């Protein structure tokens, strides 16, 4: 009986250690998504700095409403936040993202963010 209780306690303890960072990561990602949608470049920058994160290192892991950060910014016309995001990513990653084509095919071809993407892709 004690062995079963010990096993259950071990599983509960292990689960709590595993789920806490995931919840924190989800909350952080949600904050980043909301700052992008609100076009709050300063809050986005502060959140990344406070958590000692480089955008280029976490960009691929953040999805907002099923979209990568730049596309989320395009959808919400968040030019300042998008400009910051684009400036933090390698030009090759921006060029290979397909964001310009996505924007054109989804009715966002006239977005001023497209010019920033094209400029960064060229560098």
XYZ file of C-alpha atoms in Angstrom:
123
model
C 0.000 0.000 0.000
C 2.812 2.432 0.863
C 4.529 1.682 -2.446
C 1.366 2.667 -4.359
C 1.039 5.866 -2.344
C 4.687 6.712 -2.952
C 4.277 6.034 -6.688
C 1.196 8.246 -6.860
C 2.975 11.040 -4.975
C 5.930 10.765 -7.362
C 3.671 10.982 -10.418
C 1.791 13.983 -9.017
C 5.044 15.749 -8.151
C 6.542 15.051 -11.577
C 3.402 16.262 -13.316
C 3.358 19.514 -11.363
C 6.963 20.240 -12.318
C 6.241 19.544 -15.963
C 3.015 21.537 -16.273
C 4.174 24.701 -14.499
C 6.747 25.781 -17.120
C 4.335 24.934 -19.939
C 1.644 27.122 -18.377
C 4.161 29.932 -17.915
C 5.292 29.569 -21.537
C 1.693 29.648 -22.752
C 0.964 32.743 -20.691
C 4.096 34.428 -22.036
C 3.131 33.527 -25.607
C -0.384 34.888 -25.032
C 1.074 38.140 -23.707
C 3.327 38.446 -26.731
C 0.381 37.781 -29.055
C -1.761 40.412 -27.345
C 1.030 43.004 -27.481
C 1.491 42.343 -31.189
C -2.262 42.617 -31.848
C -2.356 45.900 -29.913
C 0.697 47.150 -31.861
C 2.526 47.701 -28.579
C 6.160 47.459 -29.613
C 7.425 48.769 -26.271
C 5.497 46.193 -24.219
C 6.632 43.458 -26.594
C 10.252 44.541 -26.245
C 9.935 44.816 -22.448
C 8.364 41.372 -22.119
C 11.146 39.794 -24.141
C 13.818 41.633 -22.145
C 12.225 40.844 -18.765
C 12.189 37.158 -19.680
C 15.680 37.310 -21.184
C 14.465 36.083 -24.542
C 15.756 36.799 -28.005
C 12.931 36.906 -30.494
C 14.918 34.989 -33.101
C 15.245 32.103 -30.637
C 11.538 31.833 -29.767
C 9.857 33.078 -32.952
C 9.104 29.644 -34.397
C 7.487 28.492 -31.154
C 4.964 31.326 -30.889
C 1.693 30.981 -32.764
C -1.124 33.507 -32.388
C -4.600 32.466 -33.546
C -2.925 29.856 -35.737
C -0.565 32.387 -37.337
C 3.131 33.189 -36.949
C 3.837 36.545 -35.261
C 4.438 38.540 -38.451
C 1.204 37.310 -40.045
C -0.633 38.031 -36.794
C 0.755 41.571 -36.964
C -0.319 41.932 -40.600
C -3.823 40.721 -39.738
C -4.089 43.327 -36.964
C -2.371 46.119 -38.925
C 0.306 46.327 -36.227
C 3.048 48.041 -38.199
C 5.243 49.094 -35.256
C 5.234 45.650 -33.657
C 5.808 43.998 -37.037
C 8.720 46.307 -37.777
C 10.326 45.346 -34.474
C 9.745 41.629 -35.077
C 11.123 41.792 -38.609
C 14.210 43.688 -37.441
C 14.958 40.984 -34.858
C 14.848 38.087 -37.307
C 17.579 37.109 -39.772
C 16.901 38.419 -43.270
C 17.060 34.898 -44.659
C 14.304 33.754 -42.295
C 12.118 36.711 -43.260
C 12.718 36.017 -46.956
C 11.862 32.317 -46.608
C 8.736 32.869 -44.492
C 6.243 33.265 -47.332
C 4.597 36.144 -45.474
C 4.402 38.367 -48.573
C 2.616 35.661 -50.551
C 0.320 34.890 -47.593
C -0.576 38.572 -47.256
C -1.351 38.906 -50.969
C -3.547 35.810 -51.015
C -5.450 36.859 -47.876
C -6.286 40.428 -48.847
C -3.450 42.152 -46.977
C -1.277 42.898 -50.013
C -1.514 46.667 -49.447
C -0.282 46.446 -45.854
C 2.679 48.734 -45.098
C 4.255 45.782 -43.301
C 4.857 44.113 -46.674
C 7.344 46.845 -47.591
C 9.279 46.207 -44.358
C 9.334 42.475 -45.083
C 10.605 43.043 -48.625
C 13.263 45.477 -47.403
C 14.489 43.054 -44.715
C 14.437 40.141 -47.182
C 16.741 42.050 -49.492
C 19.382 42.588 -46.782
